[in-house]
Amino acid sequence: MDRIKEKMSQLRLEADEAAVKVEELKAKVKTLEQENLQKEQEIISLAHKNSVLEAEVEKLEAVVKDLKASATEGQQHGTQNETLTRRLQLLEEEAEQADKTLREANEKLRQTDVKAGHFERKVQALEQERDQWESKYEDMAKKYQAVQKELEDFQVEINTI
């Protein structure tokens, strides 16, 4: 019986140890469940944070895409601006050349106007001279006719004598 009591006492000790171990394990399970719950909440929080960050990444990618498009457009505008600047420079050079040609043409026109005025005065002087010569010619023609008539009259008179 002592053996049985000993065995019983040993079993009780083992049962007590097992009960303590069960309590420890229950406490450990409870702790692990709490940790698991915290981890699940942390996972949910991180998943939410991840989805927010992914949405932000998408927004930023859209912004980057827009900025790249703007940069490309800016380059195109820069290229177009350079082209227009070169074209403007060429047009300015052409305008300067046209202005120079215009000034030369105006100078030639002024010289031509001066010459034209000179020739007009010369023409007027020549016309006056021509009018004087015509007037002299008419006077001489009248004198010639008068002398011719006088000669005829004289011839008639001579013939009658």
PDB file of C-alpha atoms in Angstrom:
ATOM      1  CA  MET A   1       0.000   0.000   0.000  1.00  0.00           C
ATOM      2  CA  ASP A   2       2.797   2.249   0.537  1.00  0.00           C
ATOM      3  CA  ARG A   3       3.705   1.638  -2.921  1.00  0.00           C
ATOM      4  CA  ILE A   4       0.315   2.570  -4.069  1.00  0.00           C
ATOM      5  CA  LYS A   5       0.335   5.657  -1.934  1.00  0.00           C
ATOM      6  CA  GLU A   6       3.715   6.473  -3.253  1.00  0.00           C
ATOM      7  CA  LYS A   7       2.540   5.848  -6.735  1.00  0.00           C
ATOM      8  CA  MET A   8      -0.563   7.922  -6.067  1.00  0.00           C
ATOM      9  CA  SER A   9       1.495  10.687  -4.595  1.00  0.00           C
ATOM     10  CA  GLN A  10       3.807  10.471  -7.555  1.00  0.00           C
ATOM     11  CA  LEU A  11       0.812  10.545  -9.889  1.00  0.00           C
ATOM     12  CA  ARG A  12      -0.590  13.505  -7.972  1.00  0.00           C
ATOM     13  CA  LEU A  13       2.734  15.247  -8.280  1.00  0.00           C
ATOM     14  CA  GLU A  14       2.799  14.448 -11.966  1.00  0.00           C
ATOM     15  CA  ALA A  15      -0.845  15.560 -12.231  1.00  0.00           C
ATOM     16  CA  ASP A  16      -0.001  18.765 -10.337  1.00  0.00           C
ATOM     17  CA  GLU A  17       3.025  19.285 -12.572  1.00  0.00           C
ATOM     18  CA  ALA A  18       0.895  18.506 -15.591  1.00  0.00           C
ATOM     19  CA  ALA A  19      -1.772  20.926 -14.305  1.00  0.00           C
ATOM     20  CA  VAL A  20       0.892  23.582 -13.784  1.00  0.00           C
ATOM     21  CA  LYS A  21       2.295  22.782 -17.203  1.00  0.00           C
ATOM     22  CA  VAL A  22      -1.250  22.963 -18.666  1.00  0.00           C
ATOM     23  CA  GLU A  23      -1.737  26.323 -16.963  1.00  0.00           C
ATOM     24  CA  GLU A  24       1.597  27.489 -18.295  1.00  0.00           C
ATOM     25  CA  LEU A  25       0.723  26.197 -21.743  1.00  0.00           C
ATOM     26  CA  LYS A  26      -2.742  27.788 -21.512  1.00  0.00           C
ATOM     27  CA  ALA A  27      -1.079  31.054 -20.542  1.00  0.00           C
ATOM     28  CA  LYS A  28       1.411  30.592 -23.368  1.00  0.00           C
ATOM     29  CA  VAL A  29      -1.439  29.786 -25.803  1.00  0.00           C
ATOM     30  CA  LYS A  30      -3.305  32.862 -24.567  1.00  0.00           C
ATOM     31  CA  THR A  31      -0.152  34.956 -25.017  1.00  0.00           C
ATOM     32  CA  LEU A  32       0.421  33.471 -28.462  1.00  0.00           C
ATOM     33  CA  GLU A  33      -3.228  34.094 -29.377  1.00  0.00           C
ATOM     34  CA  GLN A  34      -2.862  37.711 -28.263  1.00  0.00           C
ATOM     35  CA  GLU A  35       0.384  38.010 -30.224  1.00  0.00           C
ATOM     36  CA  ASN A  36      -1.360  36.341 -33.168  1.00  0.00           C
ATOM     37  CA  LEU A  37      -4.256  38.823 -32.853  1.00  0.00           C
ATOM     38  CA  GLN A  38      -1.771  41.708 -32.663  1.00  0.00           C
ATOM     39  CA  LYS A  39       0.080  40.331 -35.688  1.00  0.00           C
ATOM     40  CA  GLU A  40      -3.203  39.969 -37.595  1.00  0.00           C
ATOM     41  CA  GLN A  41      -4.113  43.542 -36.703  1.00  0.00           C
ATOM     42  CA  GLU A  42      -0.621  44.625 -37.699  1.00  0.00           C
ATOM     43  CA  ILE A  43      -1.012  42.660 -40.975  1.00  0.00           C
ATOM     44  CA  ILE A  44      -4.392  44.358 -41.597  1.00  0.00           C
ATOM     45  CA  SER A  45      -2.838  47.736 -40.759  1.00  0.00           C
ATOM     46  CA  LEU A  46       0.157  47.038 -43.000  1.00  0.00           C
ATOM     47  CA  ALA A  47      -2.127  45.754 -45.781  1.00  0.00           C
ATOM     48  CA  HIS A  48      -4.154  48.970 -45.530  1.00  0.00           C
ATOM     49  CA  LYS A  49      -0.949  51.008 -45.436  1.00  0.00           C
ATOM     50  CA  ASN A  50       0.311  48.994 -48.433  1.00  0.00           C
ATOM     51  CA  SER A  51      -2.874  49.679 -50.417  1.00  0.00           C
ATOM     52  CA  VAL A  52      -2.633  53.384 -49.527  1.00  0.00           C
ATOM     53  CA  LEU A  53       1.019  53.396 -50.597  1.00  0.00           C
ATOM     54  CA  GLU A  54       0.170  51.538 -53.817  1.00  0.00           C
ATOM     55  CA  ALA A  55      -2.516  54.140 -54.555  1.00  0.00           C
ATOM     56  CA  GLU A  56       0.022  56.870 -53.851  1.00  0.00           C
ATOM     57  CA  VAL A  57       2.565  55.098 -56.099  1.00  0.00           C
ATOM     58  CA  GLU A  58      -0.042  54.997 -58.875  1.00  0.00           C
ATOM     59  CA  LYS A  59      -0.715  58.702 -58.379  1.00  0.00           C
ATOM     60  CA  LEU A  60       3.014  59.432 -58.404  1.00  0.00           C
ATOM     61  CA  GLU A  61       3.475  57.302 -61.524  1.00  0.00           C
ATOM     62  CA  ALA A  62       0.677  59.294 -63.165  1.00  0.00           C
ATOM     63  CA  VAL A  63       2.413  62.515 -62.076  1.00  0.00           C
ATOM     64  CA  VAL A  64       5.743  61.206 -63.413  1.00  0.00           C
ATOM     65  CA  LYS A  65       4.040  60.281 -66.679  1.00  0.00           C
ATOM     66  CA  ASP A  66       2.501  63.762 -66.883  1.00  0.00           C
ATOM     67  CA  LEU A  67       5.856  65.350 -66.051  1.00  0.00           C
ATOM     68  CA  LYS A  68       7.589  63.250 -68.707  1.00  0.00           C
ATOM     69  CA  ALA A  69       4.909  64.303 -71.196  1.00  0.00           C
ATOM     70  CA  SER A  70       5.381  67.916 -70.103  1.00  0.00           C
ATOM     71  CA  ALA A  71       9.151  67.556 -70.432  1.00  0.00           C
ATOM     72  CA  THR A  72       8.739  66.076 -73.903  1.00  0.00           C
ATOM     73  CA  GLU A  73       6.320  68.847 -74.779  1.00  0.00           C
ATOM     74  CA  GLY A  74       8.784  71.354 -73.305  1.00  0.00           C
ATOM     75  CA  GLN A  75      11.541  69.907 -75.471  1.00  0.00           C
ATOM     76  CA  GLN A  76       9.268  70.142 -78.495  1.00  0.00           C
ATOM     77  CA  HIS A  77       8.441  73.723 -77.571  1.00  0.00           C
ATOM     78  CA  GLY A  78      12.143  74.399 -77.083  1.00  0.00           C
ATOM     79  CA  THR A  79      12.917  72.904 -80.493  1.00  0.00           C
ATOM     80  CA  GLN A  80      10.027  74.804 -82.024  1.00  0.00           C
ATOM     81  CA  ASN A  81      11.229  77.956 -80.262  1.00  0.00           C
ATOM     82  CA  GLU A  82      14.751  77.451 -81.663  1.00  0.00           C
ATOM     83  CA  THR A  83      13.300  76.907 -85.129  1.00  0.00           C
ATOM     84  CA  LEU A  84      11.158  80.025 -84.832  1.00  0.00           C
ATOM     85  CA  THR A  85      14.142  81.985 -83.504  1.00  0.00           C
ATOM     86  CA  ARG A  86      16.265  80.912 -86.480  1.00  0.00           C
ATOM     87  CA  ARG A  87      13.390  81.736 -88.812  1.00  0.00           C
ATOM     88  CA  LEU A  88      12.954  85.135 -87.152  1.00  0.00           C
ATOM     89  CA  GLN A  89      16.669  85.785 -87.514  1.00  0.00           C
ATOM     90  CA  LEU A  90      16.515  84.888 -91.217  1.00  0.00           C
ATOM     91  CA  LEU A  91      13.456  87.107 -91.671  1.00  0.00           C
ATOM     92  CA  GLU A  92      15.246  89.960 -89.880  1.00  0.00           C
ATOM     93  CA  GLU A  93      18.246  89.506 -92.172  1.00  0.00           C
ATOM     94  CA  GLU A  94      15.928  89.463 -95.183  1.00  0.00           C
ATOM     95  CA  ALA A  95      14.186  92.580 -93.834  1.00  0.00           C
ATOM     96  CA  GLU A  96      17.556  94.317 -93.420  1.00  0.00           C
ATOM     97  CA  GLN A  97      18.508  93.329 -96.961  1.00  0.00           C
ATOM     98  CA  ALA A  98      15.119  94.507 -98.260  1.00  0.00           C
ATOM     99  CA  ASP A  99      15.542  97.762 -96.292  1.00  0.00           C
ATOM    100  CA  LYS A 100      19.005  98.241 -97.809  1.00  0.00           C
ATOM    101  CA  THR A 101      17.627  97.517-101.286  1.00  0.00           C
ATOM    102  CA  LEU A 102      14.759  99.927-100.623  1.00  0.00           C
ATOM    103  CA  ARG A 103      17.174 102.651 -99.495  1.00  0.00           C
ATOM    104  CA  GLU A 104      19.268 102.099-102.632  1.00  0.00           C
ATOM    105  CA  ALA A 105      16.139 102.180-104.784  1.00  0.00           C
ATOM    106  CA  ASN A 106      14.973 105.367-103.024  1.00  0.00           C
ATOM    107  CA  GLU A 107      18.390 106.945-103.602  1.00  0.00           C
ATOM    108  CA  LYS A 108      18.270 105.967-107.266  1.00  0.00           C
ATOM    109  CA  LEU A 109      14.691 107.256-107.466  1.00  0.00           C
ATOM    110  CA  ARG A 110      15.769 110.547-105.880  1.00  0.00           C
ATOM    111  CA  GLN A 111      18.650 110.799-108.343  1.00  0.00           C
ATOM    112  CA  THR A 112      16.258 109.947-111.160  1.00  0.00           C
ATOM    113  CA  ASP A 113      13.829 112.613-109.911  1.00  0.00           C
ATOM    114  CA  VAL A 114      16.688 115.138-109.847  1.00  0.00           C
ATOM    115  CA  LYS A 115      17.697 114.131-113.383  1.00  0.00           C
ATOM    116  CA  ALA A 116      14.052 114.172-114.467  1.00  0.00           C
ATOM    117  CA  GLY A 117      13.699 117.713-113.046  1.00  0.00           C
ATOM    118  CA  HIS A 118      16.890 118.715-114.844  1.00  0.00           C
ATOM    119  CA  PHE A 119      15.670 117.181-118.109  1.00  0.00           C
ATOM    120  CA  GLU A 120      12.236 118.780-117.681  1.00  0.00           C
ATOM    121  CA  ARG A 121      13.904 122.187-117.324  1.00  0.00           C
ATOM    122  CA  LYS A 122      16.036 121.345-120.345  1.00  0.00           C
ATOM    123  CA  VAL A 123      12.910 120.280-122.281  1.00  0.00           C
ATOM    124  CA  GLN A 124      11.187 123.516-121.278  1.00  0.00           C
ATOM    125  CA  ALA A 125      14.228 125.508-122.370  1.00  0.00           C
ATOM    126  CA  LEU A 126      14.363 123.574-125.654  1.00  0.00           C
ATOM    127  CA  GLU A 127      10.627 124.062-126.175  1.00  0.00           C
ATOM    128  CA  GLN A 128      11.064 127.779-125.588  1.00  0.00           C
ATOM    129  CA  GLU A 129      13.999 127.782-127.996  1.00  0.00           C
ATOM    130  CA  ARG A 130      11.902 125.800-130.515  1.00  0.00           C
ATOM    131  CA  ASP A 131       9.045 128.280-130.109  1.00  0.00           C
ATOM    132  CA  GLN A 132      11.519 131.114-130.699  1.00  0.00           C
ATOM    133  CA  TRP A 133      12.851 129.318-133.799  1.00  0.00           C
ATOM    134  CA  GLU A 134       9.321 128.702-135.035  1.00  0.00           C
ATOM    135  CA  SER A 135       8.512 132.337-134.437  1.00  0.00           C
ATOM    136  CA  LYS A 136      11.697 133.357-136.300  1.00  0.00           C
ATOM    137  CA  TYR A 137      10.833 130.850-139.045  1.00  0.00           C
ATOM    138  CA  GLU A 138       7.357 132.309-139.384  1.00  0.00           C
ATOM    139  CA  ASP A 139       8.819 135.839-139.473  1.00  0.00           C
ATOM    140  CA  MET A 140      11.388 134.721-142.039  1.00  0.00           C
ATOM    141  CA  ALA A 141       8.704 132.905-144.015  1.00  0.00           C
ATOM    142  CA  LYS A 142       6.637 136.118-144.044  1.00  0.00           C
ATOM    143  CA  LYS A 143       9.708 138.126-145.067  1.00  0.00           C
ATOM    144  CA  TYR A 144      10.524 135.499-147.701  1.00  0.00           C
ATOM    145  CA  GLN A 145       6.992 135.686-149.069  1.00  0.00           C
ATOM    146  CA  ALA A 146       7.165 139.464-148.965  1.00  0.00           C
ATOM    147  CA  VAL A 147      10.548 139.399-150.738  1.00  0.00           C
ATOM    148  CA  GLN A 148       9.187 136.739-153.154  1.00  0.00           C
ATOM    149  CA  LYS A 149       6.199 138.969-153.887  1.00  0.00           C
ATOM    150  CA  GLU A 150       8.456 141.921-154.247  1.00  0.00           C
ATOM    151  CA  LEU A 151      10.637 139.910-156.613  1.00  0.00           C
ATOM    152  CA  GLU A 152       7.618 138.830-158.635  1.00  0.00           C
ATOM    153  CA  ASP A 153       6.375 142.389-158.706  1.00  0.00           C
ATOM    154  CA  PHE A 154       9.809 143.485-159.740  1.00  0.00           C
ATOM    155  CA  GLN A 155       9.944 140.806-162.456  1.00  0.00           C
ATOM    156  CA  VAL A 156       6.528 141.864-163.668  1.00  0.00           C
ATOM    157  CA  GLU A 157       7.677 145.458-163.712  1.00  0.00           C
ATOM    158  CA  ILE A 158      10.846 144.496-165.527  1.00  0.00           C
ATOM    159  CA  ASN A 159       8.872 142.514-168.014  1.00  0.00           C
ATOM    160  CA  THR A 160       6.606 145.390-168.667  1.00  0.00           C
ATOM    161  CA  ILE A 161       9.371 147.739-169.337  1.00  0.00           C
TER     162      ILE A 161
END
